[in-house]
Coordinates of N, CA and C in Angstrom, one line a residue:
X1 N 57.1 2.0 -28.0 CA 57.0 3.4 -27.4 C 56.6 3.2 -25.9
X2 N 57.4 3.9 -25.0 CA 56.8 4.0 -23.6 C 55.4 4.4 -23.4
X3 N 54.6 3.8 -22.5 CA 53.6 4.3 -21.7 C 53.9 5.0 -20.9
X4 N 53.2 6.1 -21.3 CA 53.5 7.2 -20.4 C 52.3 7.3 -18.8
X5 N 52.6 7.6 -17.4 CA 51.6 7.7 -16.5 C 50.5 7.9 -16.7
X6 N 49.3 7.8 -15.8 CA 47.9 8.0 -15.9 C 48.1 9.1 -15.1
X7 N 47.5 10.2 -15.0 CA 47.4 11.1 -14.5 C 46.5 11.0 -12.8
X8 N 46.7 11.4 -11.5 CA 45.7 10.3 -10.7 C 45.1 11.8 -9.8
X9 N 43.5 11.8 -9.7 CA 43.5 12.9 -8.5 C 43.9 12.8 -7.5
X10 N 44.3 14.2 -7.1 CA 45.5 14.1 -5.6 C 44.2 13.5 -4.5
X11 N 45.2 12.9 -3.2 CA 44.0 12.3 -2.1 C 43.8 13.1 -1.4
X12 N 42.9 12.9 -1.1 CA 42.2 13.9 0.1 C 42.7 13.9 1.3
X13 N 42.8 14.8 2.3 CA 44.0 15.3 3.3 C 42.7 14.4 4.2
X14 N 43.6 13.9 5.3 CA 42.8 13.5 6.5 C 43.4 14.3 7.5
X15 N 42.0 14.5 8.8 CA 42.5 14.8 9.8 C 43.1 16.0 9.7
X16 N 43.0 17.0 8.5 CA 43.8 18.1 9.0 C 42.3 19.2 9.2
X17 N 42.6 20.5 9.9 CA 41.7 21.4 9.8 C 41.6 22.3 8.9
X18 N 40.1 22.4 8.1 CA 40.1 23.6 6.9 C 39.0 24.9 8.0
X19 N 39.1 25.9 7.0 CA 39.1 27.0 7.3 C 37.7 27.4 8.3
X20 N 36.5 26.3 7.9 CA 36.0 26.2 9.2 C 36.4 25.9 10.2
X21 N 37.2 24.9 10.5 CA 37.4 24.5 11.5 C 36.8 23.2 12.6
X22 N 36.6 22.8 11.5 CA 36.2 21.5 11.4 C 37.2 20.5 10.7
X23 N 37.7 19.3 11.5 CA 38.1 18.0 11.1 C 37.8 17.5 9.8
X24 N 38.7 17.5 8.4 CA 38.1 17.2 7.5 C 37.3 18.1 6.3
X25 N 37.5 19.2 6.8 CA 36.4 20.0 6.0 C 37.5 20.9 5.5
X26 N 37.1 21.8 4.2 CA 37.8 23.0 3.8 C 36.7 23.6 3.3
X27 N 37.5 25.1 2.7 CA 36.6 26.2 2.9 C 35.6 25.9 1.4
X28 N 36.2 24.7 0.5 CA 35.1 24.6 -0.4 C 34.0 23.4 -0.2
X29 N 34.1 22.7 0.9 CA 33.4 22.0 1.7 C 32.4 21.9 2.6
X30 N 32.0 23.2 2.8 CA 31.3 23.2 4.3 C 30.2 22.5 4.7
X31 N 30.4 22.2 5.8 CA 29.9 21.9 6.7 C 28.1 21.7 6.8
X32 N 27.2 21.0 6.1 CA 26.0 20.9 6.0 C 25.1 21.1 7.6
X33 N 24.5 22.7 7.5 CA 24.1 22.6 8.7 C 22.2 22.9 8.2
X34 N 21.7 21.8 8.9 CA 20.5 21.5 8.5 C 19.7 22.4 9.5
X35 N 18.7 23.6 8.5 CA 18.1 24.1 9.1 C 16.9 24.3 10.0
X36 N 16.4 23.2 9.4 CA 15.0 22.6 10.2 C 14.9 21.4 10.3
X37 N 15.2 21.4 11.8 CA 15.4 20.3 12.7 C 14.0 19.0 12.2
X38 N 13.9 17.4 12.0 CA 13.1 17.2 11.7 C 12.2 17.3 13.1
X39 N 10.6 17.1 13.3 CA 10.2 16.9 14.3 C 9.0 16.2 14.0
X40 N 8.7 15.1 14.8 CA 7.0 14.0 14.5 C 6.3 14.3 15.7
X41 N 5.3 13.9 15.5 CA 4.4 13.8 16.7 C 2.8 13.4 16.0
X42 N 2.5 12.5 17.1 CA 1.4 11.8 16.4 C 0.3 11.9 17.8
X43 N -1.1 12.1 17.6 CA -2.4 12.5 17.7 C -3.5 11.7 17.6
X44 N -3.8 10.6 18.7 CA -5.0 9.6 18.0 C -5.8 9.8 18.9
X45 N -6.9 9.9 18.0 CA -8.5 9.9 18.6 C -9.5 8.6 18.1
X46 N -10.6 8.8 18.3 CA -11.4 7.7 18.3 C -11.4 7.3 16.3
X47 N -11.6 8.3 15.9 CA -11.3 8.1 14.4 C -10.5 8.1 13.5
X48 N -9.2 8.3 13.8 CA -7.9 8.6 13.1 C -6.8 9.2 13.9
X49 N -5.6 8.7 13.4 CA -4.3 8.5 13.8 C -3.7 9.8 13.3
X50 N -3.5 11.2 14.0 CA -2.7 11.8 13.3 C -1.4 12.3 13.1
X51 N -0.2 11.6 12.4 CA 1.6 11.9 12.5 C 1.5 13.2 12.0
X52 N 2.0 14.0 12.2 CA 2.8 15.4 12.1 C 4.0 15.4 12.0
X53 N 4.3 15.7 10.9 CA 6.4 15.5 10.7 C 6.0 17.1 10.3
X54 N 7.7 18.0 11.1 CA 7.9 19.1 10.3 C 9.0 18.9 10.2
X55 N 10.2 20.0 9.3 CA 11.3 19.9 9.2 C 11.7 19.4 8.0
X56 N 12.9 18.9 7.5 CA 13.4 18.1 6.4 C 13.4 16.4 6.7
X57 N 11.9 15.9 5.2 CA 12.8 14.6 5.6 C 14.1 14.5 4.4
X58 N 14.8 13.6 4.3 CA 16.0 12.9 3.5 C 16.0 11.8 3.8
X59 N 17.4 11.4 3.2 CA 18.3 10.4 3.4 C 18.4 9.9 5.0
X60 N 18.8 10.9 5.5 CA 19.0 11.0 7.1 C 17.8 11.0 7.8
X61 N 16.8 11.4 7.5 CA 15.7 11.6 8.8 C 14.4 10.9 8.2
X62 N 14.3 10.4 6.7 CA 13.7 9.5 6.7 C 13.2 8.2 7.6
X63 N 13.5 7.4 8.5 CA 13.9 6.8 9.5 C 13.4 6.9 10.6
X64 N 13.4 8.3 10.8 CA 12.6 8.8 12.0 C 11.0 9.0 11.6
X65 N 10.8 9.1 10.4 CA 9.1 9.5 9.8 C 9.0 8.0 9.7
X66 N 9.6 6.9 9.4 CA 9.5 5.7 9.3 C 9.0 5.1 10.5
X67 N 10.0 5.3 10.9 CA 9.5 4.9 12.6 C 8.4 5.2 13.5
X68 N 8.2 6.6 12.9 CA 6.6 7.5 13.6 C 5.5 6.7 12.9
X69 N 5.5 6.7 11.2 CA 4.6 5.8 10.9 C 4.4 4.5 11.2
X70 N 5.2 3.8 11.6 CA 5.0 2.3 11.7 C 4.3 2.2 13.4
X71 N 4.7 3.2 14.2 CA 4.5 3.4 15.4 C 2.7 3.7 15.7
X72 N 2.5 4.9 14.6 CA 1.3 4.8 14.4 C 0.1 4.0 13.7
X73 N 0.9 3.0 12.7 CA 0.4 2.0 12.0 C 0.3 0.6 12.9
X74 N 0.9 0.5 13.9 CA 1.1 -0.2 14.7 C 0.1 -0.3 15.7
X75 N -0.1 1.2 16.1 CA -1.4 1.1 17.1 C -2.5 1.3 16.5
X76 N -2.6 1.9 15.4 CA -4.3 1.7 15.0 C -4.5 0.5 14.5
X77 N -3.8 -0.3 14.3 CA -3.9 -1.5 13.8 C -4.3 -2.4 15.2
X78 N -4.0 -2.0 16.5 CA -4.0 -3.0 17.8 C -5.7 -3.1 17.4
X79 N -6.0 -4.7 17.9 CA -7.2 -5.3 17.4 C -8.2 -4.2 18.9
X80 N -7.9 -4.2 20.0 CA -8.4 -3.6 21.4 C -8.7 -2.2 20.6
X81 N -8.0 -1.5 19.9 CA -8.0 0.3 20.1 C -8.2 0.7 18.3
X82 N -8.4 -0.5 17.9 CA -8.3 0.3 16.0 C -8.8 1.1 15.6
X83 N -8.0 2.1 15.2 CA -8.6 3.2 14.4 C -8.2 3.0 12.5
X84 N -9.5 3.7 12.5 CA -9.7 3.2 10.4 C -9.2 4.4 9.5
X85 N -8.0 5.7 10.4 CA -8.0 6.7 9.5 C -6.5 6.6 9.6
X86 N -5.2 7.1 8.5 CA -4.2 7.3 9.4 C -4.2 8.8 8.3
X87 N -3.9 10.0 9.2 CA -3.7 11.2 8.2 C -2.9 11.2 9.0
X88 N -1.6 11.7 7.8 CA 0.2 12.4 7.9 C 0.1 13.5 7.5
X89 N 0.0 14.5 8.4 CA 0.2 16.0 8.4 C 1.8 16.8 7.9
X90 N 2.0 17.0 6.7 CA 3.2 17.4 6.0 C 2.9 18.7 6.2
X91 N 2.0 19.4 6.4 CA 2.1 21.1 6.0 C 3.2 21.9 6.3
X92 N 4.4 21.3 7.9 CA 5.7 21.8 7.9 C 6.7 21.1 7.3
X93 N 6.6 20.4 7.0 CA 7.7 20.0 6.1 C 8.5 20.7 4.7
X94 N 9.4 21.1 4.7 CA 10.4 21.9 3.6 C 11.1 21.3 2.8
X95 N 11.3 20.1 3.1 CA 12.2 19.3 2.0 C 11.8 18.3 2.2
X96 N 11.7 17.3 0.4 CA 11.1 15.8 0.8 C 12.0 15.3 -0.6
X97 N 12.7 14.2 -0.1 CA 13.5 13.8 -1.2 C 12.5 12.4 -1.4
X98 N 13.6 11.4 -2.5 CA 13.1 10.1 -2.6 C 12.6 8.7 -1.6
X99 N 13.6 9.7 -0.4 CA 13.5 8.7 0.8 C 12.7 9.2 1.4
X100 N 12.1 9.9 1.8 CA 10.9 10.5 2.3 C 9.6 10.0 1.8
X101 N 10.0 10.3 0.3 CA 8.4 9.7 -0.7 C 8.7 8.1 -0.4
X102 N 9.4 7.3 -0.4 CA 10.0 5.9 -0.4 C 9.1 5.6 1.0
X103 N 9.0 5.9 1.9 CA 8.9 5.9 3.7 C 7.2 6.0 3.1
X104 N 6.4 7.0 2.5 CA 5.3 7.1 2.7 C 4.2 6.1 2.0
X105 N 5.4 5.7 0.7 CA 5.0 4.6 -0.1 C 4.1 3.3 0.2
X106 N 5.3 3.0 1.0 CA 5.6 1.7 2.2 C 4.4 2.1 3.3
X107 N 4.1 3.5 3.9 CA 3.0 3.4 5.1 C 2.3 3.2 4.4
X108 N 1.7 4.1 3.3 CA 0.3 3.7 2.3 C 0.2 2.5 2.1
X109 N 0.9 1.6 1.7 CA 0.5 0.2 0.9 C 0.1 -0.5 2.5
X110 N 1.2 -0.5 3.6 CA 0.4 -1.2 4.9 C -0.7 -1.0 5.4
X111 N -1.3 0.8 5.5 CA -1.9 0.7 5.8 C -3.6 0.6 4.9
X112 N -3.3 0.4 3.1 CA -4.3 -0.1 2.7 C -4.8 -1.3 3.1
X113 N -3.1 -2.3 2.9 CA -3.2 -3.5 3.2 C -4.4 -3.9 4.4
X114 N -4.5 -3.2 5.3 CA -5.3 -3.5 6.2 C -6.6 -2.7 6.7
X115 N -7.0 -2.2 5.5 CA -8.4 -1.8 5.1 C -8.5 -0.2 6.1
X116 N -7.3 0.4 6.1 CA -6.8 2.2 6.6 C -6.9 3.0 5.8
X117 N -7.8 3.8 5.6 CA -7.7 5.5 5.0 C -6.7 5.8 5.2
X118 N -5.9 6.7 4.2 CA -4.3 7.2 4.2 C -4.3 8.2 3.8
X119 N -4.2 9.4 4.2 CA -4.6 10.5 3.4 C -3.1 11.4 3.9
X120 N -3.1 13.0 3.3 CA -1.8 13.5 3.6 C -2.6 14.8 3.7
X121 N -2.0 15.7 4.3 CA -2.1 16.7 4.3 C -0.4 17.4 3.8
X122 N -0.5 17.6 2.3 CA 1.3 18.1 2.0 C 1.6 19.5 1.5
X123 N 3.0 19.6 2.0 CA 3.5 21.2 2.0 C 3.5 21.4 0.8
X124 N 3.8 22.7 0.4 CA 4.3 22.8 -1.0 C 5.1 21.6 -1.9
X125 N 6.5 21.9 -1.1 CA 7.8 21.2 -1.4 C 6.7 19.4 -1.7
X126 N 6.1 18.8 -0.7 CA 6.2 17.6 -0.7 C 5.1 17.5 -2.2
X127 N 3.8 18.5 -2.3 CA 3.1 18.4 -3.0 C 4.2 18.5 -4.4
X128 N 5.0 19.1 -4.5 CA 5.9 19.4 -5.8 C 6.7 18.1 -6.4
X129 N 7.2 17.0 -5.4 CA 7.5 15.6 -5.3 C 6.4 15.1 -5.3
X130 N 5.7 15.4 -5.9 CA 4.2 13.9 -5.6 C 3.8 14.5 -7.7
X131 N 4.0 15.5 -7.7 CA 3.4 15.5 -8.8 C 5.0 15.8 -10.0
X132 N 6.0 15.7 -9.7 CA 7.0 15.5 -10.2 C 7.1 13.6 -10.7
X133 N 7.0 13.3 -9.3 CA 7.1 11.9 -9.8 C 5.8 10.8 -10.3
X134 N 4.9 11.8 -10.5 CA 3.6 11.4 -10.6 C 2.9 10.0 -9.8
X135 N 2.9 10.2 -8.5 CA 2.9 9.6 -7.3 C 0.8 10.4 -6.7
X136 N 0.7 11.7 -7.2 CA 0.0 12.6 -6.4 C -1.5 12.0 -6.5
X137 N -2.1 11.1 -7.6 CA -2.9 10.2 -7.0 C -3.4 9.4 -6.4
X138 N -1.9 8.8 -5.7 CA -2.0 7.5 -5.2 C -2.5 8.2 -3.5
X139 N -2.3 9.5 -3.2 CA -2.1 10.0 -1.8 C -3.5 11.2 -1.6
X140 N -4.7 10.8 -1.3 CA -5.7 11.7 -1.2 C -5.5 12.5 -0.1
X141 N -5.4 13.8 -0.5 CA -5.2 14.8 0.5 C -6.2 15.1 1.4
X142 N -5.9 15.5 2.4 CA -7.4 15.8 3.7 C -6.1 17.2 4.3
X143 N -6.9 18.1 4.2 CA -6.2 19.4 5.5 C -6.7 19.8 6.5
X144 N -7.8 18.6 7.0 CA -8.5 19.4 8.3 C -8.0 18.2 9.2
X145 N -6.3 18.6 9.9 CA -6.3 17.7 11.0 C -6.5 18.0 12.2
X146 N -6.9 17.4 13.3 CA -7.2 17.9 14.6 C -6.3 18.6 14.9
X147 N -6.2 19.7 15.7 CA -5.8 20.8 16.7 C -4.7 19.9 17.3

């Protein structure tokens, strides 16, 4: 008896324009526009290092919180200027995926490693990923960061 075809999904159109209007996109597609921009900024005084991320982290902007922490794990660590606290200020943060908690994981353990207070100050959203993945022990909260 013949074999009859496999049935195959059609390919995906390149290069043409869907109904946004955008290269590649159609109108069941759109266009991921991320509403809050991420933003860091970090705060050191004589006793503690403080990073402030607001915005979404993810996939994509994990990287940038990565960078801010290591940036600030880096100088409170300089033997001349060390400071013994690092608090990560989340209170704007709105979305926190795996790669976000993955990023904080990694600062906590460094900066135990080298005898650093690690504390967080987290949003809703991040506090809801800390106690989903049952993580929310490992990260002692502080919410009084400097001004």
């Amino acid at each position: 008896m013949p074999r009859r075809p496999r049935p195959t999904a059609p390919k995906p159109s390149r290069g043409k324009t869907g109904s946004a209007g955008t290269a590649g996109s159609s109108a069941s597609e759109p266009s991921r526009v991320r509403p809050t921009p991420l933003r860091t900024a970090a705060d050191v005084d004589a006793d503690r290092t403080v990073v402030r991320v607001a915005g979404e982290v993810d996939h994509e902007t994990s990287l940038q919180v990565r960078d801010a922490l290591e940036a600030a794990l880096d100088a409170a660590l300089d033997g001349a200027t060390r400071v013994p606290w690092l608090h990560v200020d989340l209170a704007e943060v709105t979305f926190c995926d795996s790669a976000g908690l993955n990023v904080l994981l990694i600062a906590r353990r460094r900066a135990l490693e080298n005898d650093l207070r690690f504390t967080l100050n987290p949003s809703a959203r991040v506090l809801q990923l800390l106690n989903l993945t049952g993580t929310t022990g490992l990260f002692p909260t502080h919410t009084d960061a400097p001004a």
